[in-house]
XYZ file of C-alpha atoms in Angstrom:
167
model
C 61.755 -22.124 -84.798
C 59.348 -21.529 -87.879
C 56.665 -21.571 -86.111
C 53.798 -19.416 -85.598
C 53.113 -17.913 -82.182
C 49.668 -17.608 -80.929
C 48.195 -14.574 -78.923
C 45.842 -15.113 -76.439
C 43.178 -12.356 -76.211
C 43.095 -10.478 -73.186
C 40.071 -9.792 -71.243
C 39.031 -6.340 -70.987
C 37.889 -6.283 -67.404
C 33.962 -5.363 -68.172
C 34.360 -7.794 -71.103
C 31.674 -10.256 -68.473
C 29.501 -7.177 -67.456
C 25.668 -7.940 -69.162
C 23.715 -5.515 -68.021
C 24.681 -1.992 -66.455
C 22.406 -0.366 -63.830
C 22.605 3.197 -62.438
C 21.052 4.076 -58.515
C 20.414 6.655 -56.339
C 20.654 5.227 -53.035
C 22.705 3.026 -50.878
C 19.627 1.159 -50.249
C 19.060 0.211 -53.906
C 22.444 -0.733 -54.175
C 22.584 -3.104 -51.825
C 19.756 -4.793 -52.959
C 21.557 -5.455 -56.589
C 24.799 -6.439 -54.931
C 22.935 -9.231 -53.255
C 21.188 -10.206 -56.582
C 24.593 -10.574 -58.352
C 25.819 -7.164 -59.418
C 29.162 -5.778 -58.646
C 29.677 -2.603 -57.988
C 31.794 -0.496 -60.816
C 31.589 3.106 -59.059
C 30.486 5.046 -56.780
C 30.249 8.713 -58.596
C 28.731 12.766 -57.151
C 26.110 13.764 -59.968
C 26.028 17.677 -60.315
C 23.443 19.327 -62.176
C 22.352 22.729 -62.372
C 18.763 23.615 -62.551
C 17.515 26.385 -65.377
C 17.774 29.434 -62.161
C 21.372 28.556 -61.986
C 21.297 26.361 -58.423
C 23.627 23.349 -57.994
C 23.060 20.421 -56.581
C 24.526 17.099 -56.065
C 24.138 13.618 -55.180
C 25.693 10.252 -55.031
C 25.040 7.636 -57.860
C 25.872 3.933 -57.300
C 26.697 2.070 -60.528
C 26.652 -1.411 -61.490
C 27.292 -4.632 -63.649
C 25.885 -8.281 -62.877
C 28.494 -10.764 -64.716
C 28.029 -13.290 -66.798
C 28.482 -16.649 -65.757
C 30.575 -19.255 -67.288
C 28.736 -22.185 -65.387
C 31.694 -22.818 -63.844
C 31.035 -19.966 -60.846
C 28.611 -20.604 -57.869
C 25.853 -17.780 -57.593
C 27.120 -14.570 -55.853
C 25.904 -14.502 -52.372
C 23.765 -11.680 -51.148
C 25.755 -9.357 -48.630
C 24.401 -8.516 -45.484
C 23.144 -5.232 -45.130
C 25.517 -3.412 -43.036
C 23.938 -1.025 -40.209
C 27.315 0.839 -39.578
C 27.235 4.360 -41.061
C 29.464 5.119 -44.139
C 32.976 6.086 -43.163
C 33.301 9.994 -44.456
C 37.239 9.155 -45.656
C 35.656 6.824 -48.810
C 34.803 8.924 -51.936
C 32.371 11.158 -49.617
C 33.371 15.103 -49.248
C 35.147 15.180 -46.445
C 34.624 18.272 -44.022
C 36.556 20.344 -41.436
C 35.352 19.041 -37.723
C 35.307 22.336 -36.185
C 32.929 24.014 -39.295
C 30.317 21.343 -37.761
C 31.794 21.823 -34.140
C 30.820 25.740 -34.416
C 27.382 25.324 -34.800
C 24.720 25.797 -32.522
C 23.607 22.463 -31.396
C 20.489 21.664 -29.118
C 19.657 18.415 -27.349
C 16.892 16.283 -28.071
C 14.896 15.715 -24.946
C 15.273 12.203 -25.086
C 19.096 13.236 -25.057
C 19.452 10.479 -28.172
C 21.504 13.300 -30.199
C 21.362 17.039 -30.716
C 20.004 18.711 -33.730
C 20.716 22.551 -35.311
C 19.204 24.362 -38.779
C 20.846 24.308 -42.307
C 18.897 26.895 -43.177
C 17.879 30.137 -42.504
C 13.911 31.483 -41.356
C 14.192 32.736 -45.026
C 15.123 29.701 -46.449
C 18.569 30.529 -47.216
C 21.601 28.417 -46.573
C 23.106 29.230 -42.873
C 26.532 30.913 -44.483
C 28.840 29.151 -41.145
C 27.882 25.948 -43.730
C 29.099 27.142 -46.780
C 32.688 25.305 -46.185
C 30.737 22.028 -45.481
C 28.414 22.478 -49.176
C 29.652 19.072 -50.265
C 29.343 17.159 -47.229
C 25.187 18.211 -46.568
C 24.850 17.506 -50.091
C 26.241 13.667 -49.908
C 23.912 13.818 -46.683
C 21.111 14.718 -48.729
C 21.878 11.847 -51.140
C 20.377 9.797 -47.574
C 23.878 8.440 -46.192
C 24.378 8.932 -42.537
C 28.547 9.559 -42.284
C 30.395 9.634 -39.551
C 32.792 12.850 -38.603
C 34.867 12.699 -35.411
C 32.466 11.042 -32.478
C 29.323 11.586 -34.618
C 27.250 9.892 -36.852
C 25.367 12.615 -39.499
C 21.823 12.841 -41.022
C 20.315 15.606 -42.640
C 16.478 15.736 -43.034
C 14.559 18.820 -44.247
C 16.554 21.451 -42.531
C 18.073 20.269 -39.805
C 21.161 18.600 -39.572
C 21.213 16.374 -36.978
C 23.836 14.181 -34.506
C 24.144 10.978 -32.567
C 27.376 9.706 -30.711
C 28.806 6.816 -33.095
C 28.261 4.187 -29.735
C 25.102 5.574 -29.099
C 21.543 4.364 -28.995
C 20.870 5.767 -32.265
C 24.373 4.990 -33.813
Protein backbone atom coordinates (compact mmCIF):
# COMPACT_ATOMS: atom_id res chain seq x y z
CA UNK A 1 0.00 0.00 0.00
CA UNK A 2 1.01 3.59 -1.31
CA UNK A 3 -0.87 5.16 0.77
CA UNK A 4 -0.48 7.78 3.24
CA UNK A 5 -1.15 7.09 6.91
CA UNK A 6 -2.80 9.61 9.02
CA UNK A 7 -1.88 10.47 12.74
CA UNK A 8 -4.37 11.35 14.98
CA UNK A 9 -3.29 14.01 17.52
CA UNK A 10 -3.25 13.02 20.94
CA UNK A 11 -4.76 14.92 23.68
CA UNK A 12 -2.52 16.25 26.19
CA UNK A 13 -4.60 15.66 29.27
CA UNK A 14 -4.99 19.60 30.34
CA UNK A 15 -5.40 20.19 26.58
CA UNK A 16 -9.61 21.00 27.91
CA UNK A 17 -8.46 22.93 31.10
CA UNK A 18 -9.71 26.96 30.45
CA UNK A 19 -9.06 28.54 33.29
CA UNK A 20 -6.62 27.53 36.26
CA UNK A 21 -7.42 28.60 39.85
CA UNK A 22 -5.16 28.35 42.93
CA UNK A 23 -6.90 28.10 46.87
CA UNK A 24 -6.11 28.08 50.21
CA UNK A 25 -8.71 26.17 51.82
CA UNK A 26 -10.71 23.06 51.59
CA UNK A 27 -13.65 25.20 51.85
CA UNK A 28 -12.90 27.19 48.68
CA UNK A 29 -12.25 24.19 46.96
CA UNK A 30 -15.19 22.65 47.33
CA UNK A 31 -17.07 25.39 46.28
CA UNK A 32 -15.21 25.33 42.62
CA UNK A 33 -15.55 21.58 42.39
CA UNK A 34 -19.27 22.04 42.56
CA UNK A 35 -19.14 24.92 39.96
CA UNK A 36 -17.31 22.65 37.43
CA UNK A 37 -13.63 22.58 38.26
CA UNK A 38 -11.62 19.50 38.71
CA UNK A 39 -9.21 19.24 40.91
CA UNK A 40 -5.39 18.96 39.39
CA UNK A 41 -3.43 18.91 42.89
CA UNK A 42 -3.37 19.16 46.07
CA UNK A 43 0.32 20.74 46.90
CA UNK A 44 2.29 22.06 50.80
CA UNK A 45 3.42 25.78 49.99
CA UNK A 46 6.67 26.61 52.03
CA UNK A 47 7.88 29.97 52.32
CA UNK A 48 10.27 31.54 54.47
CA UNK A 49 9.71 34.92 55.87
CA UNK A 50 12.77 37.71 55.70
CA UNK A 51 13.79 36.51 59.85
CA UNK A 52 14.37 33.13 58.44
CA UNK A 53 10.91 31.26 59.89
CA UNK A 54 9.19 28.55 57.79
CA UNK A 55 5.98 27.97 57.32
CA UNK A 56 3.64 25.94 55.35
CA UNK A 57 0.30 25.35 54.10
CA UNK A 58 -1.86 23.40 51.81
CA UNK A 59 -2.86 24.84 48.31
CA UNK A 60 -5.76 23.28 46.34
CA UNK A 61 -5.41 23.72 42.56
CA UNK A 62 -7.75 23.65 39.81
CA UNK A 63 -9.06 23.56 36.11
CA UNK A 64 -12.86 23.90 34.96
CA UNK A 65 -12.99 22.04 31.37
CA UNK A 66 -14.20 23.00 28.44
CA UNK A 67 -17.19 21.61 27.14
CA UNK A 68 -17.76 20.06 23.86
CA UNK A 69 -21.68 20.37 24.12
CA UNK A 70 -21.80 16.98 24.08
CA UNK A 71 -21.18 16.66 28.21
CA UNK A 72 -24.01 17.36 30.79
CA UNK A 73 -22.93 20.10 33.44
CA UNK A 74 -20.72 18.70 36.27
CA UNK A 75 -22.76 18.22 39.31
CA UNK A 76 -21.90 19.99 42.49
CA UNK A 77 -20.48 17.46 45.20
CA UNK A 78 -21.80 17.37 48.46
CA UNK A 79 -19.83 18.83 51.01
CA UNK A 80 -18.46 16.08 52.99
CA UNK A 81 -18.49 16.57 56.98
CA UNK A 82 -16.02 13.60 57.59
CA UNK A 83 -12.55 14.87 58.54
CA UNK A 84 -9.65 14.41 56.01
CA UNK A 85 -8.01 11.03 56.32
CA UNK A 86 -4.17 11.92 57.53
CA UNK A 87 -2.78 8.86 55.00
CA UNK A 88 -3.75 11.31 51.69
CA UNK A 89 -0.93 13.78 50.79
CA UNK A 90 -1.16 15.23 54.55
CA UNK A 91 2.19 14.79 56.85
CA UNK A 92 1.60 11.98 58.52
CA UNK A 93 2.73 11.83 62.32
CA UNK A 94 3.89 9.29 64.94
CA UNK A 95 0.65 8.48 67.34
CA UNK A 96 2.53 8.34 70.45
CA UNK A 97 4.44 12.09 69.75
CA UNK A 98 0.60 13.29 70.09
CA UNK A 99 -0.17 10.44 72.71
CA UNK A 100 2.72 12.02 75.06
CA UNK A 101 1.26 15.16 75.51
CA UNK A 102 -0.44 16.56 78.27
CA UNK A 103 -4.05 16.52 77.50
CA UNK A 104 -6.94 18.12 79.65
CA UNK A 105 -10.67 17.56 79.33
CA UNK A 106 -13.08 19.99 78.33
CA UNK A 107 -15.76 20.27 80.94
CA UNK A 108 -18.35 19.46 78.67
CA UNK A 109 -16.09 16.24 78.21
CA UNK A 110 -16.69 16.89 74.13
CA UNK A 111 -12.71 16.43 73.65
CA UNK A 112 -9.54 17.36 75.48
CA UNK A 113 -7.30 20.16 74.56
CA UNK A 114 -3.23 20.83 75.40
CA UNK A 115 -0.72 24.00 74.25
CA UNK A 116 1.52 24.12 71.07
CA UNK A 117 3.25 26.63 72.47
CA UNK A 118 5.13 27.72 75.17
CA UNK A 119 4.16 30.91 77.96
CA UNK A 120 6.99 32.50 75.82
CA UNK A 121 5.60 31.85 72.70
CA UNK A 122 7.92 29.28 71.62
CA UNK A 123 7.08 26.00 70.01
CA UNK A 124 6.56 23.14 72.87
CA UNK A 125 9.96 21.10 71.65
CA UNK A 126 7.85 17.30 72.50
CA UNK A 127 6.16 18.82 68.94
CA UNK A 128 9.00 19.29 66.97
CA UNK A 129 8.62 15.58 65.33
CA UNK A 130 4.94 16.48 64.51
CA UNK A 131 6.16 20.25 62.62
CA UNK A 132 4.42 19.13 59.45
CA UNK A 133 1.35 17.75 60.73
CA UNK A 134 0.31 21.27 63.03
CA UNK A 135 1.28 23.04 60.04
CA UNK A 136 -1.34 21.14 57.54
CA UNK A 137 -3.62 21.77 60.74
CA UNK A 138 -3.00 25.29 60.51
CA UNK A 139 -3.87 25.26 56.78
CA UNK A 140 -7.75 24.67 58.72
CA UNK A 141 -8.15 20.76 57.98
CA UNK A 142 -9.29 18.75 60.90
CA UNK A 143 -7.33 15.06 60.28
CA UNK A 144 -7.86 12.22 61.87
CA UNK A 145 -4.84 10.18 63.79
CA UNK A 146 -5.68 6.90 65.53
CA UNK A 147 -9.29 7.45 67.48
CA UNK A 148 -9.03 11.26 67.07
CA UNK A 149 -10.12 13.82 64.97
CA UNK A 150 -7.41 17.09 65.08
CA UNK A 151 -7.86 20.93 65.07
CA UNK A 152 -5.46 23.40 65.88
CA UNK A 153 -6.63 26.98 66.75
CA UNK A 154 -4.32 29.69 68.18
CA UNK A 155 -2.28 27.56 70.45
CA UNK A 156 -3.93 24.82 71.40
CA UNK A 157 -4.20 21.74 69.72
CA UNK A 158 -7.18 20.19 70.38
CA UNK A 159 -9.10 16.44 70.23
CA UNK A 160 -12.44 14.81 69.74
CA UNK A 161 -13.11 10.93 69.49
CA UNK A 162 -13.75 10.30 65.58
CA UNK A 163 -17.63 8.87 66.76
CA UNK A 164 -18.02 11.58 68.95
CA UNK A 165 -20.38 14.48 69.34
CA UNK A 166 -17.98 16.76 67.86
CA UNK A 167 -16.54 14.24 65.23
Amino acid sequence: MSGKRRRRKMETPYARITEIREVGTSGEANECLGSGFVLIKAVERRDTDAVGRQSSAIVYILGKLKGNGNEKPAQPQPAKQEPTDIMHGVPDVDPDVLENRPWRKYDNGDGEWTFVVNQDGSPVAELEPARDFLEALRAGEDLVVGGYKYRLRDKFLKRYPVNGPSA
